[in-house]
Every structure is written in structure tokens, then in C-alpha cells.
Coordinates of C-alpha atoms and ligand atoms in Angstrom, one line a residue:
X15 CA 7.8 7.6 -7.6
X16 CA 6.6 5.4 -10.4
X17 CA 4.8 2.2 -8.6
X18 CA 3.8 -0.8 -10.8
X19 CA 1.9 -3.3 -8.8
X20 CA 1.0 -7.0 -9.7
X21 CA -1.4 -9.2 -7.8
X22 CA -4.3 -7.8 -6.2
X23 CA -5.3 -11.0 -5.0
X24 CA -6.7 -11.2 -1.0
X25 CA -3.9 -9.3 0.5
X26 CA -2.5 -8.0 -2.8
X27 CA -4.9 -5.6 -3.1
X28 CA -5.2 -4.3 0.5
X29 CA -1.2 -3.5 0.1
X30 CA -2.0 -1.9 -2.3
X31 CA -4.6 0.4 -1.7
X32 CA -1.5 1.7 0.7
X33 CA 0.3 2.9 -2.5
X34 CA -2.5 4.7 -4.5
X35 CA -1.8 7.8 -3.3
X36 CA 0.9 10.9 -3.3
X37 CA 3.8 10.9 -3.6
X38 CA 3.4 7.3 -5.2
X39 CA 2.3 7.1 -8.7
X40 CA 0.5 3.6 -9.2
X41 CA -0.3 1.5 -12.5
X42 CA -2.1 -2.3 -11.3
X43 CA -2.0 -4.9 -13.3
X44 CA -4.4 -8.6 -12.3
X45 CA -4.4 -11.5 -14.4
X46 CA -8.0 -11.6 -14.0
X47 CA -8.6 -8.1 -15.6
X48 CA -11.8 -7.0 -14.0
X49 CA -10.5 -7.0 -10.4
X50 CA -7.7 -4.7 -11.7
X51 CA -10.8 -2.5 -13.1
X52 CA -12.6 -2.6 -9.7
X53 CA -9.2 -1.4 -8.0
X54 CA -8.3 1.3 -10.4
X55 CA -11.6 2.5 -10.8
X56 CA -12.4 3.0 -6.9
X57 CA -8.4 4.2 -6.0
X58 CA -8.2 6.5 -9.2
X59 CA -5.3 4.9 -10.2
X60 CA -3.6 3.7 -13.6
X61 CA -4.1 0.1 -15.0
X62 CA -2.0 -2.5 -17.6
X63 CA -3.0 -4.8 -20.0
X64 CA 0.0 -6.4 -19.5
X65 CA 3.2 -7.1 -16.7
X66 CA 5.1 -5.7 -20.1
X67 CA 3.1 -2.8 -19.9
X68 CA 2.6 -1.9 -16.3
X69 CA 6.3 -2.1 -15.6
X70 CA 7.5 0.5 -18.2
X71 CA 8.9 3.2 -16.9
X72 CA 8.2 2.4 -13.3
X73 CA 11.0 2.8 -10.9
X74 CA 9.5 0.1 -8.6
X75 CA 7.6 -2.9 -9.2
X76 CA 5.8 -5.1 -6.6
X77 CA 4.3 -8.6 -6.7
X78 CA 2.2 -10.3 -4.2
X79 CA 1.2 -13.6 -6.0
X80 CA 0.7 -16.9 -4.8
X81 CA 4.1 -18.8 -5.2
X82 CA 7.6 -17.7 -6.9
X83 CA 6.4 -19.6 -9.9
X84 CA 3.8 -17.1 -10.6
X85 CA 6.3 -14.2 -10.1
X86 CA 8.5 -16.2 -13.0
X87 CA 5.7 -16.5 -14.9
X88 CA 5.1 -12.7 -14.7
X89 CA 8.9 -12.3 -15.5
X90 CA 9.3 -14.6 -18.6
X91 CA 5.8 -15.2 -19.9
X92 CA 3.8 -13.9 -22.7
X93 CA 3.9 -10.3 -22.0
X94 CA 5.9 -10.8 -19.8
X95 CA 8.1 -8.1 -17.6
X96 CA 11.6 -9.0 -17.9
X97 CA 12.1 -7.0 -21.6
X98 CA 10.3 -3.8 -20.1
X99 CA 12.2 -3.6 -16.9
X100 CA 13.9 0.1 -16.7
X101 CA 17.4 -0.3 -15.5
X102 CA 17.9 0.8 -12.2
X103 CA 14.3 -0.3 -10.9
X104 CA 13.9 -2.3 -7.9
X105 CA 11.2 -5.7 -7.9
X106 CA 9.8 -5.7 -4.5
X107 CA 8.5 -9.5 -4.1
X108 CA 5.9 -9.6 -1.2
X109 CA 5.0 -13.2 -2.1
X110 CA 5.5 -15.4 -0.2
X111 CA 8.3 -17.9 -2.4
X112 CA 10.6 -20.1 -2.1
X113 CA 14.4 -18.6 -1.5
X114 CA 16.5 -20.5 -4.7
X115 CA 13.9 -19.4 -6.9
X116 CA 14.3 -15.7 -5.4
X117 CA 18.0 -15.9 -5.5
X118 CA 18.2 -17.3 -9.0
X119 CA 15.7 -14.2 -10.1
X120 CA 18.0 -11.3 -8.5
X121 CA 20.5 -12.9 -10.1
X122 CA 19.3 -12.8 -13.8
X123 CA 17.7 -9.0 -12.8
X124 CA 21.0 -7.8 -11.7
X125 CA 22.6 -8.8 -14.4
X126 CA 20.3 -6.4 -16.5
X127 CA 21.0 -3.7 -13.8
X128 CA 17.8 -4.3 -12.1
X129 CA 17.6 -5.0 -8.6
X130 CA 15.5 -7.2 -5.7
X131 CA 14.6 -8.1 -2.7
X132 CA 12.2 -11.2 -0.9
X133 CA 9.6 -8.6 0.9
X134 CA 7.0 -11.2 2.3
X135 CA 4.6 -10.2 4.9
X136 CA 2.5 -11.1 7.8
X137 CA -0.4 -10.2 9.8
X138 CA -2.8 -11.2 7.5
X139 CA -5.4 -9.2 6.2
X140 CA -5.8 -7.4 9.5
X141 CA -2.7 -5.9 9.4
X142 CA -2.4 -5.6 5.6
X143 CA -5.8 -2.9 6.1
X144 CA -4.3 -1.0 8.7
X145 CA -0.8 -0.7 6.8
X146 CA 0.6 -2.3 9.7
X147 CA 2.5 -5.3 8.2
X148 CA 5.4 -7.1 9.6
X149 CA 7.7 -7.3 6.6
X150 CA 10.8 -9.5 6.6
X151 CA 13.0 -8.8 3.7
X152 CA 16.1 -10.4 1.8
X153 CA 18.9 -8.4 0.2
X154 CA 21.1 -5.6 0.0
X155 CA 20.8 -2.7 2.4
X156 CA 21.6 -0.1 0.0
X157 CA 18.5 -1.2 -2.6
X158 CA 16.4 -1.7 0.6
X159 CA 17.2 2.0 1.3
X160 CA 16.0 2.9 -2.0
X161 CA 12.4 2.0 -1.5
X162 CA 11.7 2.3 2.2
X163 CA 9.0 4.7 1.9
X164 CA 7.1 2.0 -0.2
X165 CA 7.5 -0.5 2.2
X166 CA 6.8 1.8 5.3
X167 CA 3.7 2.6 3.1
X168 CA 2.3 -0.8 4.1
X169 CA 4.7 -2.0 6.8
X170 CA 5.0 -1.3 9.9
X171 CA 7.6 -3.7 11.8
X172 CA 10.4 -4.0 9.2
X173 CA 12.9 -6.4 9.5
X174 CA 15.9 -7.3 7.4
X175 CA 16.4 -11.0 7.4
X176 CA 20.2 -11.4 5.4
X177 CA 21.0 -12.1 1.8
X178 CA 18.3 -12.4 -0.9
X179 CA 15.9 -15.4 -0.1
X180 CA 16.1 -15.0 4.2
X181 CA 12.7 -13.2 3.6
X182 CA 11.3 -16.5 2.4
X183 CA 13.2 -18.7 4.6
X184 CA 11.8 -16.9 7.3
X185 CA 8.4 -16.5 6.3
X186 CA 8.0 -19.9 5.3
X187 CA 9.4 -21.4 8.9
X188 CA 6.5 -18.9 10.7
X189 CA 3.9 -20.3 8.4
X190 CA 5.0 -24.0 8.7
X191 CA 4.9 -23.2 12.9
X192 CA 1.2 -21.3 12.4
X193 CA 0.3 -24.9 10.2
X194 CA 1.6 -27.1 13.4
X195 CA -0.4 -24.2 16.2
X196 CA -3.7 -24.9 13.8
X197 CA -3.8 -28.4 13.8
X198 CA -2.7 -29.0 17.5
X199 CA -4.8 -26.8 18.8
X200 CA -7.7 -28.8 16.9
X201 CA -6.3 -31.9 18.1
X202 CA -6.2 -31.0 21.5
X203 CA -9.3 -29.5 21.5
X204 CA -11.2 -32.3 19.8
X205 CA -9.7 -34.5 23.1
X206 CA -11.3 -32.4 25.5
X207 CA -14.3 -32.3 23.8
X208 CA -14.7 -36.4 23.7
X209 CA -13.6 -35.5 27.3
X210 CA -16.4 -33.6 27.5
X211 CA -14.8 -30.1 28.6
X212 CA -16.5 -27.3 26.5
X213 CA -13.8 -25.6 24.2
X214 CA -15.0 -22.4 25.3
X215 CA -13.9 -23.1 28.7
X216 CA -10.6 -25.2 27.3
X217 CA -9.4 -22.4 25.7
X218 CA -10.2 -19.9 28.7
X219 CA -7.4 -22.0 30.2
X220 CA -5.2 -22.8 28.0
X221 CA -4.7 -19.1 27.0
X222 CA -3.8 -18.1 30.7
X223 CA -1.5 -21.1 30.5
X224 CA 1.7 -22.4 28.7
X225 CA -0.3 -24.0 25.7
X226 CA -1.2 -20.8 23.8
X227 CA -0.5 -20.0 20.5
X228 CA -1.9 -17.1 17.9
X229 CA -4.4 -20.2 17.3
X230 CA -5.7 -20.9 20.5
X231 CA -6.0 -16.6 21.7
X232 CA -7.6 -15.1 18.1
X233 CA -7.7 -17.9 15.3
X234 CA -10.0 -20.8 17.0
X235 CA -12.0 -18.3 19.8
X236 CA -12.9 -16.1 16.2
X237 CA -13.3 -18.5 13.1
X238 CA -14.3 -22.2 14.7
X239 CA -16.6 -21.6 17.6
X240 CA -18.4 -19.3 16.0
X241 CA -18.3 -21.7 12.9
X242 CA -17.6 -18.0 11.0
X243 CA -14.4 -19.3 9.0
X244 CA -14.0 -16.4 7.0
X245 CA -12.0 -16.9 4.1
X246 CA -8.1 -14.3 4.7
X247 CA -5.9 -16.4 3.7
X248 CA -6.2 -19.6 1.5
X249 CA -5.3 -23.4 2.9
X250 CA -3.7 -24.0 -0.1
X251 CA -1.5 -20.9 0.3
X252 CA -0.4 -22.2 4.0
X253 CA 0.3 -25.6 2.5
X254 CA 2.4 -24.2 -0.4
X255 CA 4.6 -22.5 2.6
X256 CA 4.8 -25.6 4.8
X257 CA 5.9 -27.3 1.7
X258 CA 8.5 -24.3 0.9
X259 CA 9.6 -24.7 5.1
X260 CA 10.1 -28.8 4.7
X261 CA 12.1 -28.6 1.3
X262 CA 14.5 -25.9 2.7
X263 CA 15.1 -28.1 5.8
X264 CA 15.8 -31.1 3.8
X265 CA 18.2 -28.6 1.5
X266 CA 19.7 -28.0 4.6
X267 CA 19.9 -31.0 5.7
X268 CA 18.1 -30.4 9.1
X269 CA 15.9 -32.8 10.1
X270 CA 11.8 -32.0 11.1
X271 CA 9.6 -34.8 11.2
X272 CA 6.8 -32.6 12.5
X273 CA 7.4 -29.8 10.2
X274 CA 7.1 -33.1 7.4
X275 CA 3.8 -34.6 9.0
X276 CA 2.5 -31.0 9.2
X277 CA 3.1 -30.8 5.5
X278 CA 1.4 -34.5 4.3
X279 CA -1.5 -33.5 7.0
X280 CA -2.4 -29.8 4.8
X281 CA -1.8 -31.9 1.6
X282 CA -4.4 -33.4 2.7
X283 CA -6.6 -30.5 4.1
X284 CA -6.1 -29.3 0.6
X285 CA -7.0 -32.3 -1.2
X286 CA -10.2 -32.7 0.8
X287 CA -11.6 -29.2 0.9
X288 CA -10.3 -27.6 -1.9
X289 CA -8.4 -24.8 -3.4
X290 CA -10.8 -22.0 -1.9
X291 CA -11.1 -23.0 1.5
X292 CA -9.5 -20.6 4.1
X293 CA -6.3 -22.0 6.2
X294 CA -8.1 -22.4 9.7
X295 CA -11.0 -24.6 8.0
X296 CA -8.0 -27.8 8.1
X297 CA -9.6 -28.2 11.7
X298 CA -12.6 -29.5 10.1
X299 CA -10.5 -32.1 8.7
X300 CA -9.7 -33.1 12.9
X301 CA -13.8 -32.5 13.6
X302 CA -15.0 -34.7 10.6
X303 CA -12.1 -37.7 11.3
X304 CA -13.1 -37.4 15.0
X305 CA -16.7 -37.0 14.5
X306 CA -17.5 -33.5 16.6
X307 CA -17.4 -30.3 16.1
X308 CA -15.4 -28.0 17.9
X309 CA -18.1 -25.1 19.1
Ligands
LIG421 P1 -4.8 -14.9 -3.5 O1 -4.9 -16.3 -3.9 O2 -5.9 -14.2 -2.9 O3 -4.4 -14.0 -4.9 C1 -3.4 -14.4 -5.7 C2 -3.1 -13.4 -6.8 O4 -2.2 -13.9 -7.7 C3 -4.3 -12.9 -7.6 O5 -4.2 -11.6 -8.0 C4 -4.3 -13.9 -8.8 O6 -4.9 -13.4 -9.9 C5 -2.8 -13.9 -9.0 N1 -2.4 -15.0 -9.8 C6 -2.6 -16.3 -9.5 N2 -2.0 -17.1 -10.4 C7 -1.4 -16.3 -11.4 C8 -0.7 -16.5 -12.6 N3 -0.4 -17.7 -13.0 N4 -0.3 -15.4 -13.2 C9 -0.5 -14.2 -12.8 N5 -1.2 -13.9 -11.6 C10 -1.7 -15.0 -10.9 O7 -3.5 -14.7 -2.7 P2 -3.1 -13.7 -1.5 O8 -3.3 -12.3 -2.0 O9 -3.8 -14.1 -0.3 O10 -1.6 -14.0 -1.3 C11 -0.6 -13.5 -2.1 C12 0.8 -13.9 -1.5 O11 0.8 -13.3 -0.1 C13 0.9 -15.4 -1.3 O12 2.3 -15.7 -1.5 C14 0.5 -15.6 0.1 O13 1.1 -16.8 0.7 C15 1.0 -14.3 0.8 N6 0.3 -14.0 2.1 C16 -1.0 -13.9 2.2 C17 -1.6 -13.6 3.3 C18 -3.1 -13.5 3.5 O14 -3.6 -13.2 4.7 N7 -3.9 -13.6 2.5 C19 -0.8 -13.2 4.5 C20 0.6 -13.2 4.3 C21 1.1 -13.6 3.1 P3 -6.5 -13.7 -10.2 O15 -7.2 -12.5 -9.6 O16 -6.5 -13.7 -11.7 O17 -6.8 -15.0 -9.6

């Protein structure tokens, strides 16, 4: 099976790595070309120039890039993929978009006999080494059947979520509730240490009690009180999915004033620390307005 990948960004590339082998044939393509070099040289796989010329002739095509306007710029920019599509390939998009932007893509794909589905992930990098990715996808069954060996490649727990876009609905809602766990937990934390309770021992609690979250067990124990914050998984990334998360609400018309504040609060986290700076670094933001450090 012909596989054209695009995006070997942080988690890009570790997916990936899944696919450069038998009975898979892969071609990568990066925009920044000497990553793609690094990849291909080390997995012994093909590389593009171009989207145009990494797609041709492949029967599948994935991208994991940052937002669904990177995946139309792939489509319809300079070199761009949509004129080299093969009819009857499938776009796998493991980014994590935005679902009218998804929808509106299958649509102009299909009519040019080429199909799609939303395929984000999570489980972070962890999970994206071990080819144990939860994958939540949008679309039809019978295209989904087409290419589950690809996604089982990478994926482990693989759930359909409905129609073409669910996939990004749900991913963004998760990622808007992992933005709210982060900046809780920092709050909370940054109480008890004005309280003078050591957030070692806070957390030793609160995990054995009813205010746990993913944050409080692995993300703060790991990244904050060791002051490690390795970079997985970019701020600005998390903020792009809490804004995805509030937009669809208001779509919707349901209404989530935390999911909002959340939203304004990683603007923020974003505007203060910059593009690079890993998601769980926004509790800095709590320690520096509060004056401590959580460690
Ligand atoms: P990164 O920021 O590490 O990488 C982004 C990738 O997109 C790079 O390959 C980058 O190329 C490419 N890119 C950026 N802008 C453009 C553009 N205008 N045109 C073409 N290519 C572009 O992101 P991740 O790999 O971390 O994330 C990818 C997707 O997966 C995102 O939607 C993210 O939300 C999601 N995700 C990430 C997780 C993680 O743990 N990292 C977990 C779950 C989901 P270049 O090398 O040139 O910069």
C-alpha cells in the first residue's frame, strides 16, 4: 500500500515511523526539508519535494499538521496536492482541526472521487512511540474500512466518532478539558502552597481522592516539580484546540463560560511565553502571577 505522509512535526513523525515499513510503502514530505531528510534517511524510506509530488500515485495520504489551515494549505497551495490526488485515495487527517473546515474539505475531495476522514489522536508522544494511539475518527464506515491497517499501524484504541468532523469535535472538547485540569490543578496547588502544604504531599492526596485528573497523577508529579517541562506538545497547539472547542460551542449555541475563560487564560499563556513553549509550562503563568513556584 502506497503511503504519502505529510507533517513530521513532534508527533508527526513518531506516527510515522509506524508506517515505514512492509507491507506499507512510504514517501514523507516536511515543509522544512531537512527534517524530512533526517526521517527518510534513518527509516529508509522515499521523500517529496512537494505535497504535489509525494501524493502521486499514493493510495493513502496522511497529514498531522498543526491546524486545518495548514492541511488547506497543503491542499490548494503552491505545489499543492489537490491536482495530484489519485481518484479513489483516501486523506487520513490526524491533525487535530476544526470540523466545518474538515467537512468542507471531504466535500470538495469527494467530488473529485477522493475520500476522508478527521483521524486525530491522543496520548501524546508516549503513546504515539509505542503505536499505541487513541484515534477518534469522522466519516464513513466503508472508507474507514479501507485503511484500517494504517491506522491500527499507529493506533491502538480506535473509535469512530459519527459523520466527518466528530473526530475534531471530540478531540478538541478532550483538549479544552486537559486546558481547564492544567490550569486548576496549578491554581489549586499554588493555594496550598501559600498555605504552606508541600505539593508533593498535596498531590499524594489529591490523587487518592476525588480531585484527580491526568494533570494532577502524571503531568504536574513529572514536568513541574521536577521543573523538567519537556517540550511534547506545544501551548500554542492546546490553545488552538481550546479555541476550536469554544467556537463549536458557540456554533452550537451551548453555552461554556469556563471552557471561554480557559480559552482567554492560554491566549495568554501563549502570548507571554511564546510559540515554543510546551502546554504544561501555562502553570508558570499561575507561579509568576502568584509569585511561587510549584516544586
Ligand atoms: P508540531 O508543531 O511539532 O509540527 C507541526 C508540523 O506541521 C511540522 O511538520 C511543520 O513543519 C508542519 N507545518 C507547520 N506549518 C506548516 C505550513 N504552513 N505548511 C506545511 N507544513 C506546516 O506539531 P505536532 O506534531 O505536535 O502536532 C501535529 C498535530 O497533532 C496538531 O494538530 C496537534 O494539535 C496534534 N497533536 C499533537 C500531540 C502532541 O503530543 N504533540 C498530541 C495529539 C495531537 P516544519 O517542520 O517545517 O515546521
Amino acid at each position: 500500500m502506497k503511503i504519502a505522509f505529510l507533517g513530521l512535526g513532534d508527533i508527526g513523525a513518531l506516527i510515522a515511523s509506524h508506517l515505514a515499513r512492509e507491507p506499507f510503502e512510504l514517501v514523507v514530505w516536511n515543509r522544512t526539508a531537512s527534517k524530512a531528510n533526517d526521517f527518510a534517511q534513518k527509516q529508509g524510506v522515499g521523500i517529496a519535494q512537494t505535497p504535489a509530488q509525494a501524493v502521486t500515485g499514493a493510495e493513502v495520504i496522511i497529514t498531522c499538521l498543526p491546524s486545518s489551515v495548514e492541511v488547506e494549505a497543503v491542499l490548494h497551495g503552491e505545489n499543492g496536492m489537490l491536482e495530484s490526488l489519485r481518484k479513489g485515495a483516501v486523506l487520513i487527517d490526524c491533525t487535530s482541526g476544526d470540523p466545518p473546515t474538515s467537512r468542507s474539505i471531504a466535500a470538495e475531495l469527494g467530488g473529485r472521487g477522493v475520500d476522508f476522514i478527521d483521524a486525530p489522536v491522543s496520548g501524546g508522544t508516549t503513546a504515539a512511540k509505542a503505536g499505541t494511539l487513541t484515534v477518534m475518527w469522522g466519516g464513513d464506515e466503508s472508507v474507514f474500512e479501507r485503511v484500517r491497517p494504517v491506522i491500527e499501524a499507529f493506533g491502538k484504541k480506535i473509535v469512530h466518532a459519527g459523520p466527518v468532523g466528530a473526530g475534531d469535535a471530540l478531540k478538541a472538547v478532550n483538549n479544552a478539558l486537559l486546558a481547564v485540569h492544567i490550569l486548576s490543578a496549578a491554581e489549586g496547588l499554588a493555594v496550598l502552597v501559600k498555605a504552606g502544604v508541600n505539593p508533593a504531599t498535596a498531590l499524594d492526596v489529591i490523587n487518592a481522592s476525588s480531585g484527580r485528573s491526568n494533570s494532577s497523577e502524571n503531568l504536574i508529579p513529572q514536568r513541574v516539580l521536577t521543573r523538567a517541562f519537556p517540550r511534547t506538545f506545544r501551548l500554542a497547539l492546546l490553545e488552538k484546540d481550546i479555541g476550536i472547542a469554544a467556537v463549536l460551542a458557540e456554533d452550537l449555541g451551548v453555552l461554556t463560560p469556563l471552557i471561554s475563560l480557559t480559552a482567554e487564560r492560554f491566549h495568554e499563556a501563549r502570548e507571554k511565553l511564546g510559540e515554543e513553549a510546551d502546554h504544561v509550562e501555562a502553570v508558570k503563568m499561575v507561579e509568576a502571577e502568584n509569585g511561587l513556584e510549584i516544586k
